Amino acid sequence: MSSVAVLTQESFAEHRSGLVPQQIKVATLNSEEESDPPTYKDAFPPLPEKAACLESAQEPAGAWSNKIRPIKASVITQVFHVPLEERKYKDMNQFGEGEQAKICLEIMQRTGAHLELSLAKDQGLSIMVSGKLDAVMKARKDIVARLQTQASATVAIPKEHHRFVIGKNGEKLQDLELKTATKIQIPRPDDPSNQIKITGTKEGIEKARHEVLLISAEQDKRAVERLEVEKAFHPFIAGPYNRLVGEIMQETGTRINIPPPSVNRTEIVFTGEKEQLAQAVARIKKIYEEKKKKTTTIAVEVKKSQHKYVIGPKGNSLQEILERTGVSVEIPPSDSASETVILRGEPEKLGQALTEVYAKANSFTVSSVSAPSWLHRFIIGKKGQNLAKITQQMPKVHIEFTEGEDKITLEGPTEDVGVAQEQIESMVKDLVHRMDYVEISIDHRFHRHLIGKSGANINRIKDQYKVSVRIPPDSEKSSLIRIEGDPQGVQQAKRELLELASRMENERTKDLIIEQRFHRTIIGQKGERIREIRDKFPEVIINFPDPAQKSDIVQLRGPKNEVEKCTKYMQKMVADLVENSYSISVPIFKQFHKNIIGKGGANIKKIREESNTKIDLPAENSDSETIVITGKRANCEAARSRILSIQKDLANLAEVEVCIPARLHTSLIGTKGRLIRAIMEECGGVHIHFPVEGSGSDTVVIRGPSSDVEKARKQLLHLAEEKQTKSFTVDIRAKPEYHKFLIGKGGGKIRKVRDSTGARIIFPAAEDKDQDLITIIGKEDAVREAQRELEALIQNLDNVVEDSMLVDPKHHRHFVIRRGQVLREIAEEYGGVMVSFPRSGTQSDKVTLKGAKDCVEAAKKRIQEIIEDLEAQVTVECAIPQKFHRSVMGPKGSRIQQITRDHNVQIKFPDREENPVHSAEPAIQENGDEAGEGREAEPGSPRRCDIITISGRKEKCEAAREALEALVPVTIEVEVPFDLHRYIIGQKGSGIRKMMDEFEVNIHVPAPELQSDVIAITGLTANLDRAKAGLLERVRELQAEQEDRALRSFRLSVTVDPKYHPKIIGRKGAVITQIRLEHDVNIQFPDKDEGSQPQDQITITGYEKNTEAARDAILKIVGELEQMVSEDVPLDHRVHARIIGARGKAIRKVMDEFKVDIRFPQTGAPDPNCVTVTGLPENVEEAIDHILNLEEEYLADVVDSEALQGYLRPPVHEEAKGPSKGFVVRDAPWTASSSSEKAPDMSSSEEFPSFGAQVAPKTLPWGPKR
């Protein structure tokens, strides 16, 4: 008999209510015994009413009875309106651009809120702000401040109310400003004003004003009163644990401030509303008067040490006595020596209070335990573990260890102290029996070696022998080491430490000389290389000197054999370093350094890697031209050859080899290269390369521009000849400040000496250490003559004389301005002569000069020349329109400074006129002036702001004026077709910027709406021709590109049947992509969705010949496709999956093998067995034969499989089953016959509410439910 499971009403109710959460009762009934089905309301209970009563809430309503708390959104949206008359930015060319848009972007970035702007019909601005509440409020404040016109108003409130407007830490003021979107300015405390200024929109000002007045009105209702009450009676007014005063404050709403016991003040402050404050004051007065009448005092002596026990933690004991007895206990201050405690209260309660005071005082005791100080840390234990056991059991006991004392102090309740004392005494006794200590003496020099690196040695000994080893710090210089722990472990540790110390005394120390420049290399990056050496020789200690000491001594210390091995190893390492540290310097002209480096350092990196050398180039801002190569000698030579070949390829440089005997090389180079450097500088900076010392080569290479190389060759050969015949050198000394005077202006004086004597005179370079040394080289008689002439000049300079001259006071300022720059220049040029002008304010015209006689004479002559220049000085005006002044000055005034230096003039530019206004009114006639006499400027005359004044000698002023006028930018116009303008400008203006930078001009392209072909070029006359030529060249390039684009845009259409399109496109577009790339064309297929477009047209775009070639390629594919045939083959659908294979792998193999296309029917096709094969006829036949053979093979497997499944399938019951009724309910809404019960409305939010949303109450005709 079949059975069914029926869900009864009771079991359903139990399931809903959760009474039986894991058990479902199932009743097995016969078909005759079936009960009535449940009603719809029982099976699907309705949602509870909003105002459900308590009884209904207790019903088993399951999950529906729980109130769902609505989830508040973290993002809010607010809309602000700015009327037209209050908008700050009204005149905009296009909405969403300009300053307003920039401000909105800034607000969004700063606050994190999202802004959307819209313009209403009345031109008012609507701003929607979305984001978190805080961000929205901040954004709103910024919008009002920056996009809306601001008004301001003042509100006067009493000065004492200002602090309530500000609030704690200014929080209230900030909230008020955010809420009203205004700026509120409150006068400072020292300002007597009571006016508060509010700035913002009219609406915001009104809101803020209202809020400020509300705060003030609220404070007006409040009052403050002070009541003098003796300090002794404060505890009675406060009550135990401040309960009494708390009750009064709660009942009256008044704030009462009683000063704490530590503060010696008697007044109690009341704050609150007047009526309630009066009540509170009355109650406090009443308590005070009662206690004053009823209470009396007694004084008792309690030991000072016990006072803290009477007070208790945080004064709790005093509060406890006050609560129990109503008696106040007054304790003297801790800094007082008094032991008298005063009890104040009602007489009958004083006895009980006194008992409690003594009980509290005696409830605690202090005891001590005798324990050796070295055992203290063992008693405490690791991280205080041992002591924690005692303190956890007796938390009120305080245990104190004093360093250096053999005792432990315990303090706390008497009983607890006794127990703790017993435990500590037993602990001490145990430790004394099983612990021992010993002190050994080891020289403090060995202490750090005993400790080892990062404490490795000492930690091993501690862990191995379970002992504690205390080594004194280096600062104490003590030799005493203390070992504590297990007696056996102490002895073993002692033995090992003494052995280590004796071994150290027998160690050998060796000093190894290694040049300091190699120290860092041996140590390695982050100490990697020295770590390897130390790992190899762990017993050897290697000490490098401090870099600041500039020492070459590296100290090795350890066992003799190990130190020797380590020495040999390090010496070999140093030898390798020396071999790899060979260094040569290659002089390369500065302009070629960037070519040697290459793009992104490619060239220099390649040379470094291939030659295995280190190549250092001078800094970009350095004047040095020398490149330093370091490495093995052969590698350095190879790298140098490569660098020189790069320079040779790049420049038109000549290279000459001169044969000079090697024995003369050193004398030709001179001390520290002074002689050869002088020749190189004199010959335009050529490079002279001598062979390496000891090589035996006589070849000297001179490299540089052809003319300079020839000049240097002649000088070098002449010098070599002199050296060979009879070389003679003399050094003389002269103060560095005399050198300029000896050389003379433009080298005139020294050239005269050289020409008259034939000797070569070399002055020290700026980098030479000895700045006094002057070297004379040549034949002996020539050198001696030059020496005599120079010494005579120097002697004259050493004879200091004092002279004076007369200078008109009106010229004094010229010499002393700019911190005496003119005088400094005279002193530098004329051997350090001192020139003293009279003090300002005195009318003296006497100027004193002090120095060498020749220098003084020369300086006087120079001063006279300057005075003549000043007296001959004229002022010339140069009219250049103000708009060109900045261009004339150049970057940072460089151009004007150059003109000033070149022509020795002073140039003054006029003040800038911001808004020049040309007045049409006639000049006002003054007394004594005739009408119109010199008052009106001529119409063509320049403005004052255009006139540049030049001061100096007339001829120099004229030259300077010409130079200035040459700097005035000129504008020329160039005809460029309008359609090319955007290409000339380039992406984001890059093209035009590049041209302006290259030609140093300004190029102005007309606005697009003007449709003008004229481009204006503004700049210096010298640059304009180049810029025009460059622009026209760019136009020619663009026109050529246009022509090329026109040729590339040739279009060709091909008619191809749409059925062939997929084959032409190919798998993932492979075929069509190949055609596009091969022929450089664009191929467009018709859009299937566009009905009006012919579906058989393929469009090819590109060069004409390329489009034709692409067309031929497509037609060839079409020709091949037209030869193909399609045949349908019936193939059993059960073997389709086997033939297709995993991910189509098997069928793709078949298609590739037979060069055909095989299509299987889709799911739901009319004939599931029909397979289509497409290809050339012979290929199709072969493919069909192959897949039919596969079908036959796979079908046999399918039949066998189905037969096997027949045996495994379970037996089918013969009895006919009745149709399932499903789940049946009674009185469902859809079965209701009457119209009173309608089916639920799916669109109603009341009948189907959303989670977390408020349900709107249904509106009834007669009003809402009550």
PDB file of C-alpha atoms in Angstrom, residues 472-697:
ATOM      1  CA  PRO A 472      80.450  45.298  34.228  1.00  0.00           C
ATOM      2  CA  PRO A 473      80.061  47.938  31.483  1.00  0.00           C
ATOM      3  CA  ASP A 474      83.208  49.263  29.698  1.00  0.00           C
ATOM      4  CA  SER A 475      82.795  52.687  31.310  1.00  0.00           C
ATOM      5  CA  GLU A 476      83.494  51.221  34.802  1.00  0.00           C
ATOM      6  CA  LYS A 477      86.860  49.680  33.708  1.00  0.00           C
ATOM      7  CA  SER A 478      86.205  46.961  36.300  1.00  0.00           C
ATOM      8  CA  SER A 479      87.739  43.459  35.965  1.00  0.00           C
ATOM      9  CA  LEU A 480      85.233  41.733  38.312  1.00  0.00           C
ATOM     10  CA  ILE A 481      82.750  39.293  36.664  1.00  0.00           C
ATOM     11  CA  ARG A 482      79.994  37.738  38.821  1.00  0.00           C
ATOM     12  CA  ILE A 483      78.469  34.317  38.064  1.00  0.00           C
ATOM     13  CA  GLU A 484      75.268  33.255  39.837  1.00  0.00           C
ATOM     14  CA  GLY A 485      73.171  30.084  39.630  1.00  0.00           C
ATOM     15  CA  ASP A 486      73.371  26.356  40.333  1.00  0.00           C
ATOM     16  CA  PRO A 487      76.654  25.590  42.254  1.00  0.00           C
ATOM     17  CA  GLN A 488      77.802  23.014  39.664  1.00  0.00           C
ATOM     18  CA  GLY A 489      76.881  25.299  36.707  1.00  0.00           C
ATOM     19  CA  VAL A 490      78.644  28.240  38.375  1.00  0.00           C
ATOM     20  CA  GLN A 491      81.893  26.252  38.619  1.00  0.00           C
ATOM     21  CA  GLN A 492      81.686  25.048  34.986  1.00  0.00           C
ATOM     22  CA  ALA A 493      80.954  28.552  33.703  1.00  0.00           C
ATOM     23  CA  LYS A 494      83.836  29.928  35.783  1.00  0.00           C
ATOM     24  CA  ARG A 495      86.201  27.327  34.309  1.00  0.00           C
ATOM     25  CA  GLU A 496      85.144  28.100  30.696  1.00  0.00           C
ATOM     26  CA  LEU A 497      85.386  31.878  31.120  1.00  0.00           C
ATOM     27  CA  LEU A 498      88.879  31.603  32.641  1.00  0.00           C
ATOM     28  CA  GLU A 499      89.952  29.298  29.762  1.00  0.00           C
ATOM     29  CA  LEU A 500      88.659  31.805  27.199  1.00  0.00           C
ATOM     30  CA  ALA A 501      90.504  34.628  28.974  1.00  0.00           C
ATOM     31  CA  SER A 502      93.789  32.678  29.084  1.00  0.00           C
ATOM     32  CA  ARG A 503      93.396  31.799  25.373  1.00  0.00           C
ATOM     33  CA  MET A 504      92.931  35.479  24.583  1.00  0.00           C
ATOM     34  CA  GLU A 505      96.073  36.366  26.491  1.00  0.00           C
ATOM     35  CA  ASN A 506      97.977  33.911  24.256  1.00  0.00           C
ATOM     36  CA  GLU A 507      96.460  35.290  21.028  1.00  0.00           C
ATOM     37  CA  ARG A 508      98.500  37.102  18.382  1.00  0.00           C
ATOM     38  CA  THR A 509      97.697  40.559  17.035  1.00  0.00           C
ATOM     39  CA  LYS A 510      98.928  41.545  13.572  1.00  0.00           C
ATOM     40  CA  ASP A 511      98.731  44.894  11.784  1.00  0.00           C
ATOM     41  CA  LEU A 512      98.077  44.643   8.053  1.00  0.00           C
ATOM     42  CA  ILE A 513      98.824  47.703   5.878  1.00  0.00           C
ATOM     43  CA  ILE A 514      95.974  48.187   3.392  1.00  0.00           C
ATOM     44  CA  GLU A 515      95.375  51.517   1.647  1.00  0.00           C
ATOM     45  CA  GLN A 516      92.285  53.174   3.075  1.00  0.00           C
ATOM     46  CA  ARG A 517      90.684  53.551  -0.379  1.00  0.00           C
ATOM     47  CA  PHE A 518      90.274  49.744  -0.449  1.00  0.00           C
ATOM     48  CA  HIS A 519      88.670  49.453   3.017  1.00  0.00           C
ATOM     49  CA  ARG A 520      85.113  50.087   1.840  1.00  0.00           C
ATOM     50  CA  THR A 521      85.525  47.592  -1.037  1.00  0.00           C
ATOM     51  CA  ILE A 522      86.825  44.872   1.322  1.00  0.00           C
ATOM     52  CA  ILE A 523      83.948  45.480   3.771  1.00  0.00           C
ATOM     53  CA  GLY A 524      81.447  45.362   0.873  1.00  0.00           C
ATOM     54  CA  GLN A 525      77.908  46.635   0.592  1.00  0.00           C
ATOM     55  CA  LYS A 526      76.195  46.270   3.983  1.00  0.00           C
ATOM     56  CA  GLY A 527      79.287  44.341   5.195  1.00  0.00           C
ATOM     57  CA  GLU A 528      78.699  41.338   2.896  1.00  0.00           C
ATOM     58  CA  ARG A 529      82.346  40.709   1.881  1.00  0.00           C
ATOM     59  CA  ILE A 530      83.839  41.120   5.378  1.00  0.00           C
ATOM     60  CA  ARG A 531      81.119  38.760   6.686  1.00  0.00           C
ATOM     61  CA  GLU A 532      82.349  36.106   4.231  1.00  0.00           C
ATOM     62  CA  ILE A 533      85.954  36.561   5.456  1.00  0.00           C
ATOM     63  CA  ARG A 534      84.838  36.343   9.118  1.00  0.00           C
ATOM     64  CA  ASP A 535      82.838  33.165   8.363  1.00  0.00           C
ATOM     65  CA  LYS A 536      85.929  31.687   6.690  1.00  0.00           C
ATOM     66  CA  PHE A 537      88.143  32.593   9.693  1.00  0.00           C
ATOM     67  CA  PRO A 538      85.678  32.635  12.648  1.00  0.00           C
ATOM     68  CA  GLU A 539      88.427  32.729  15.294  1.00  0.00           C
ATOM     69  CA  VAL A 540      90.070  35.852  13.826  1.00  0.00           C
ATOM     70  CA  ILE A 541      88.798  39.291  14.854  1.00  0.00           C
ATOM     71  CA  ILE A 542      89.251  41.893  12.073  1.00  0.00           C
ATOM     72  CA  ASN A 543      89.177  45.579  13.048  1.00  0.00           C
ATOM     73  CA  PHE A 544      89.157  48.368  10.438  1.00  0.00           C
ATOM     74  CA  PRO A 545      90.163  51.921  11.481  1.00  0.00           C
ATOM     75  CA  ASP A 546      87.602  54.710  11.650  1.00  0.00           C
ATOM     76  CA  PRO A 547      87.359  56.482   8.222  1.00  0.00           C
ATOM     77  CA  ALA A 548      87.936  59.839   9.959  1.00  0.00           C
ATOM     78  CA  GLN A 549      91.381  58.668  11.211  1.00  0.00           C
ATOM     79  CA  LYS A 550      92.745  58.303   7.617  1.00  0.00           C
ATOM     80  CA  SER A 551      94.684  55.227   8.789  1.00  0.00           C
ATOM     81  CA  ASP A 552      95.827  52.292   6.564  1.00  0.00           C
ATOM     82  CA  ILE A 553      96.292  49.820   9.457  1.00  0.00           C
ATOM     83  CA  VAL A 554      93.836  46.884   9.655  1.00  0.00           C
ATOM     84  CA  GLN A 555      94.217  44.863  12.866  1.00  0.00           C
ATOM     85  CA  LEU A 556      93.863  41.056  12.915  1.00  0.00           C
ATOM     86  CA  ARG A 557      93.696  39.194  16.231  1.00  0.00           C
ATOM     87  CA  GLY A 558      93.271  35.503  16.990  1.00  0.00           C
ATOM     88  CA  PRO A 559      95.203  32.211  17.128  1.00  0.00           C
ATOM     89  CA  LYS A 560      98.595  32.486  15.418  1.00  0.00           C
ATOM     90  CA  ASN A 561      97.948  30.011  12.543  1.00  0.00           C
ATOM     91  CA  GLU A 562      94.489  31.442  11.775  1.00  0.00           C
ATOM     92  CA  VAL A 563      95.841  35.022  11.764  1.00  0.00           C
ATOM     93  CA  GLU A 564      98.562  34.007   9.251  1.00  0.00           C
ATOM     94  CA  LYS A 565      96.037  32.300   6.949  1.00  0.00           C
ATOM     95  CA  CYS A 566      93.714  35.292   7.142  1.00  0.00           C
ATOM     96  CA  THR A 567      96.641  37.685   6.396  1.00  0.00           C
ATOM     97  CA  LYS A 568      97.566  35.756   3.207  1.00  0.00           C
ATOM     98  CA  TYR A 569      93.938  35.646   2.085  1.00  0.00           C
ATOM     99  CA  MET A 570      93.449  39.417   2.573  1.00  0.00           C
ATOM    100  CA  GLN A 571      96.797  40.269   0.904  1.00  0.00           C
ATOM    101  CA  LYS A 572      95.710  38.282  -2.177  1.00  0.00           C
ATOM    102  CA  MET A 573      92.384  40.151  -2.165  1.00  0.00           C
ATOM    103  CA  VAL A 574      94.209  43.522  -1.988  1.00  0.00           C
ATOM    104  CA  ALA A 575      96.520  42.506  -4.868  1.00  0.00           C
ATOM    105  CA  ASP A 576      93.443  41.783  -7.030  1.00  0.00           C
ATOM    106  CA  LEU A 577      91.956  45.135  -6.045  1.00  0.00           C
ATOM    107  CA  VAL A 578      95.174  46.971  -6.939  1.00  0.00           C
ATOM    108  CA  GLU A 579      95.199  45.280 -10.347  1.00  0.00           C
ATOM    109  CA  ASN A 580      91.558  46.298 -10.915  1.00  0.00           C
ATOM    110  CA  SER A 581      92.082  49.861  -9.641  1.00  0.00           C
ATOM    111  CA  TYR A 582      94.256  51.090 -12.519  1.00  0.00           C
ATOM    112  CA  SER A 583      92.872  54.491 -13.516  1.00  0.00           C
ATOM    113  CA  ILE A 584      93.286  56.717 -16.565  1.00  0.00           C
ATOM    114  CA  SER A 585      91.786  60.114 -17.351  1.00  0.00           C
ATOM    115  CA  VAL A 586      90.450  60.819 -20.840  1.00  0.00           C
ATOM    116  CA  PRO A 587      89.829  64.472 -21.780  1.00  0.00           C
ATOM    117  CA  ILE A 588      86.666  64.683 -23.944  1.00  0.00           C
ATOM    118  CA  PHE A 589      85.112  67.927 -25.154  1.00  0.00           C
ATOM    119  CA  LYS A 590      82.117  68.740 -22.932  1.00  0.00           C
ATOM    120  CA  GLN A 591      79.628  68.948 -25.817  1.00  0.00           C
ATOM    121  CA  PHE A 592      80.246  65.264 -26.689  1.00  0.00           C
ATOM    122  CA  HIS A 593      79.627  63.856 -23.165  1.00  0.00           C
ATOM    123  CA  LYS A 594      75.906  63.375 -23.854  1.00  0.00           C
ATOM    124  CA  ASN A 595      76.742  61.356 -27.024  1.00  0.00           C
ATOM    125  CA  ILE A 596      79.124  59.134 -25.047  1.00  0.00           C
ATOM    126  CA  ILE A 597      76.385  58.558 -22.405  1.00  0.00           C
ATOM    127  CA  GLY A 598      73.762  57.796 -25.091  1.00  0.00           C
ATOM    128  CA  LYS A 599      69.982  57.700 -24.819  1.00  0.00           C
ATOM    129  CA  GLY A 600      69.052  56.523 -21.325  1.00  0.00           C
ATOM    130  CA  GLY A 601      72.780  55.760 -20.696  1.00  0.00           C
ATOM    131  CA  ALA A 602      72.825  53.021 -23.385  1.00  0.00           C
ATOM    132  CA  ASN A 603      76.300  53.783 -24.865  1.00  0.00           C
ATOM    133  CA  ILE A 604      78.175  54.183 -21.554  1.00  0.00           C
ATOM    134  CA  LYS A 605      76.453  51.107 -20.122  1.00  0.00           C
ATOM    135  CA  LYS A 606      77.508  49.025 -23.123  1.00  0.00           C
ATOM    136  CA  ILE A 607      81.161  50.231 -22.887  1.00  0.00           C
ATOM    137  CA  ARG A 608      81.212  49.497 -19.132  1.00  0.00           C
ATOM    138  CA  GLU A 609      79.838  45.956 -19.601  1.00  0.00           C
ATOM    139  CA  GLU A 610      82.024  45.022 -22.587  1.00  0.00           C
ATOM    140  CA  SER A 611      85.258  46.448 -21.147  1.00  0.00           C
ATOM    141  CA  ASN A 612      84.460  45.438 -17.529  1.00  0.00           C
ATOM    142  CA  THR A 613      85.530  48.876 -16.228  1.00  0.00           C
ATOM    143  CA  LYS A 614      84.124  51.640 -14.061  1.00  0.00           C
ATOM    144  CA  ILE A 615      83.630  54.901 -15.999  1.00  0.00           C
ATOM    145  CA  ASP A 616      82.970  58.161 -14.101  1.00  0.00           C
ATOM    146  CA  LEU A 617      81.807  61.262 -15.964  1.00  0.00           C
ATOM    147  CA  PRO A 618      81.982  64.783 -14.471  1.00  0.00           C
ATOM    148  CA  ALA A 619      78.756  66.402 -13.243  1.00  0.00           C
ATOM    149  CA  GLU A 620      76.683  68.230 -15.861  1.00  0.00           C
ATOM    150  CA  ASN A 621      77.200  71.615 -14.163  1.00  0.00           C
ATOM    151  CA  SER A 622      80.955  71.004 -13.701  1.00  0.00           C
ATOM    152  CA  ASP A 623      83.586  72.703 -15.905  1.00  0.00           C
ATOM    153  CA  SER A 624      85.692  69.526 -16.006  1.00  0.00           C
ATOM    154  CA  GLU A 625      86.013  67.675 -19.338  1.00  0.00           C
ATOM    155  CA  THR A 626      87.846  64.647 -17.931  1.00  0.00           C
ATOM    156  CA  ILE A 627      86.279  61.172 -17.951  1.00  0.00           C
ATOM    157  CA  VAL A 628      87.924  58.752 -15.460  1.00  0.00           C
ATOM    158  CA  ILE A 629      88.150  55.027 -16.339  1.00  0.00           C
ATOM    159  CA  THR A 630      89.005  52.506 -13.588  1.00  0.00           C
ATOM    160  CA  GLY A 631      89.708  48.768 -13.902  1.00  0.00           C
ATOM    161  CA  LYS A 632      92.407  46.435 -15.271  1.00  0.00           C
ATOM    162  CA  ARG A 633      94.981  48.210 -17.393  1.00  0.00           C
ATOM    163  CA  ALA A 634      94.160  46.437 -20.688  1.00  0.00           C
ATOM    164  CA  ASN A 635      90.422  46.973 -20.142  1.00  0.00           C
ATOM    165  CA  CYS A 636      90.943  50.682 -19.384  1.00  0.00           C
ATOM    166  CA  GLU A 637      92.923  51.148 -22.598  1.00  0.00           C
ATOM    167  CA  ALA A 638      90.175  49.428 -24.623  1.00  0.00           C
ATOM    168  CA  ALA A 639      87.455  51.607 -23.033  1.00  0.00           C
ATOM    169  CA  ARG A 640      89.493  54.772 -23.717  1.00  0.00           C
ATOM    170  CA  SER A 641      89.923  53.821 -27.400  1.00  0.00           C
ATOM    171  CA  ARG A 642      86.167  53.351 -27.769  1.00  0.00           C
ATOM    172  CA  ILE A 643      85.334  56.679 -26.093  1.00  0.00           C
ATOM    173  CA  LEU A 644      87.885  58.542 -28.260  1.00  0.00           C
ATOM    174  CA  SER A 645      86.517  56.912 -31.425  1.00  0.00           C
ATOM    175  CA  ILE A 646      83.001  58.171 -30.544  1.00  0.00           C
ATOM    176  CA  GLN A 647      84.370  61.713 -30.149  1.00  0.00           C
ATOM    177  CA  LYS A 648      86.319  61.443 -33.404  1.00  0.00           C
ATOM    178  CA  ASP A 649      83.254  60.250 -35.342  1.00  0.00           C
ATOM    179  CA  LEU A 650      81.090  63.064 -33.972  1.00  0.00           C
ATOM    180  CA  ALA A 651      83.379  66.064 -34.351  1.00  0.00           C
ATOM    181  CA  ASN A 652      85.530  67.553 -37.054  1.00  0.00           C
ATOM    182  CA  LEU A 653      88.587  67.078 -34.884  1.00  0.00           C
ATOM    183  CA  ALA A 654      92.160  66.794 -35.991  1.00  0.00           C
ATOM    184  CA  GLU A 655      94.595  64.422 -34.318  1.00  0.00           C
ATOM    185  CA  VAL A 656      98.351  64.938 -34.662  1.00  0.00           C
ATOM    186  CA  GLU A 657     101.152  62.785 -33.313  1.00  0.00           C
ATOM    187  CA  VAL A 658     104.335  64.593 -32.279  1.00  0.00           C
ATOM    188  CA  CYS A 659     107.586  62.750 -31.586  1.00  0.00           C
ATOM    189  CA  ILE A 660     109.267  64.119 -28.441  1.00  0.00           C
ATOM    190  CA  PRO A 661     111.924  62.140 -26.513  1.00  0.00           C
ATOM    191  CA  ALA A 662     110.414  60.399 -23.472  1.00  0.00           C
ATOM    192  CA  ARG A 663     113.063  61.889 -21.151  1.00  0.00           C
ATOM    193  CA  LEU A 664     111.626  65.370 -21.791  1.00  0.00           C
ATOM    194  CA  HIS A 665     107.978  64.419 -21.063  1.00  0.00           C
ATOM    195  CA  THR A 666     108.114  65.087 -17.335  1.00  0.00           C
ATOM    196  CA  SER A 667     109.693  68.514 -17.726  1.00  0.00           C
ATOM    197  CA  LEU A 668     107.203  69.436 -20.492  1.00  0.00           C
ATOM    198  CA  ILE A 669     104.220  68.457 -18.314  1.00  0.00           C
ATOM    199  CA  GLY A 670     105.559  70.554 -15.416  1.00  0.00           C
ATOM    200  CA  THR A 671     104.730  70.397 -11.707  1.00  0.00           C
ATOM    201  CA  LYS A 672     101.226  68.890 -11.366  1.00  0.00           C
ATOM    202  CA  GLY A 673     100.717  69.487 -15.101  1.00  0.00           C
ATOM    203  CA  ARG A 674     100.942  73.276 -14.833  1.00  0.00           C
ATOM    204  CA  LEU A 675     103.077  73.771 -17.958  1.00  0.00           C
ATOM    205  CA  ILE A 676     101.092  71.543 -20.311  1.00  0.00           C
ATOM    206  CA  ARG A 677      97.794  72.938 -18.935  1.00  0.00           C
ATOM    207  CA  ALA A 678      98.969  76.468 -19.767  1.00  0.00           C
ATOM    208  CA  ILE A 679      99.656  75.431 -23.408  1.00  0.00           C
ATOM    209  CA  MET A 680      96.233  73.679 -23.685  1.00  0.00           C
ATOM    210  CA  GLU A 681      94.378  76.741 -22.374  1.00  0.00           C
ATOM    211  CA  GLU A 682      96.340  79.104 -24.612  1.00  0.00           C
ATOM    212  CA  CYS A 683      95.547  77.003 -27.707  1.00  0.00           C
ATOM    213  CA  GLY A 684      91.746  76.958 -27.333  1.00  0.00           C
ATOM    214  CA  GLY A 685      91.404  73.984 -25.001  1.00  0.00           C
ATOM    215  CA  VAL A 686      93.061  71.261 -27.125  1.00  0.00           C
ATOM    216  CA  HIS A 687      93.799  67.894 -25.488  1.00  0.00           C
ATOM    217  CA  ILE A 688      97.455  66.811 -25.261  1.00  0.00           C
ATOM    218  CA  HIS A 689      98.000  63.177 -24.303  1.00  0.00           C
ATOM    219  CA  PHE A 690     101.440  61.932 -23.187  1.00  0.00           C
ATOM    220  CA  PRO A 691     102.218  58.179 -23.121  1.00  0.00           C
ATOM    221  CA  VAL A 692     102.199  56.344 -19.781  1.00  0.00           C
ATOM    222  CA  GLU A 693     105.372  56.828 -17.745  1.00  0.00           C
ATOM    223  CA  GLY A 694     107.786  53.930 -18.230  1.00  0.00           C
ATOM    224  CA  SER A 695     106.261  52.791 -21.566  1.00  0.00           C
ATOM    225  CA  GLY A 696     109.308  54.136 -23.497  1.00  0.00           C
ATOM    226  CA  SER A 697     107.104  55.651 -26.206  1.00  0.00           C
TER     227      SER A 697
END
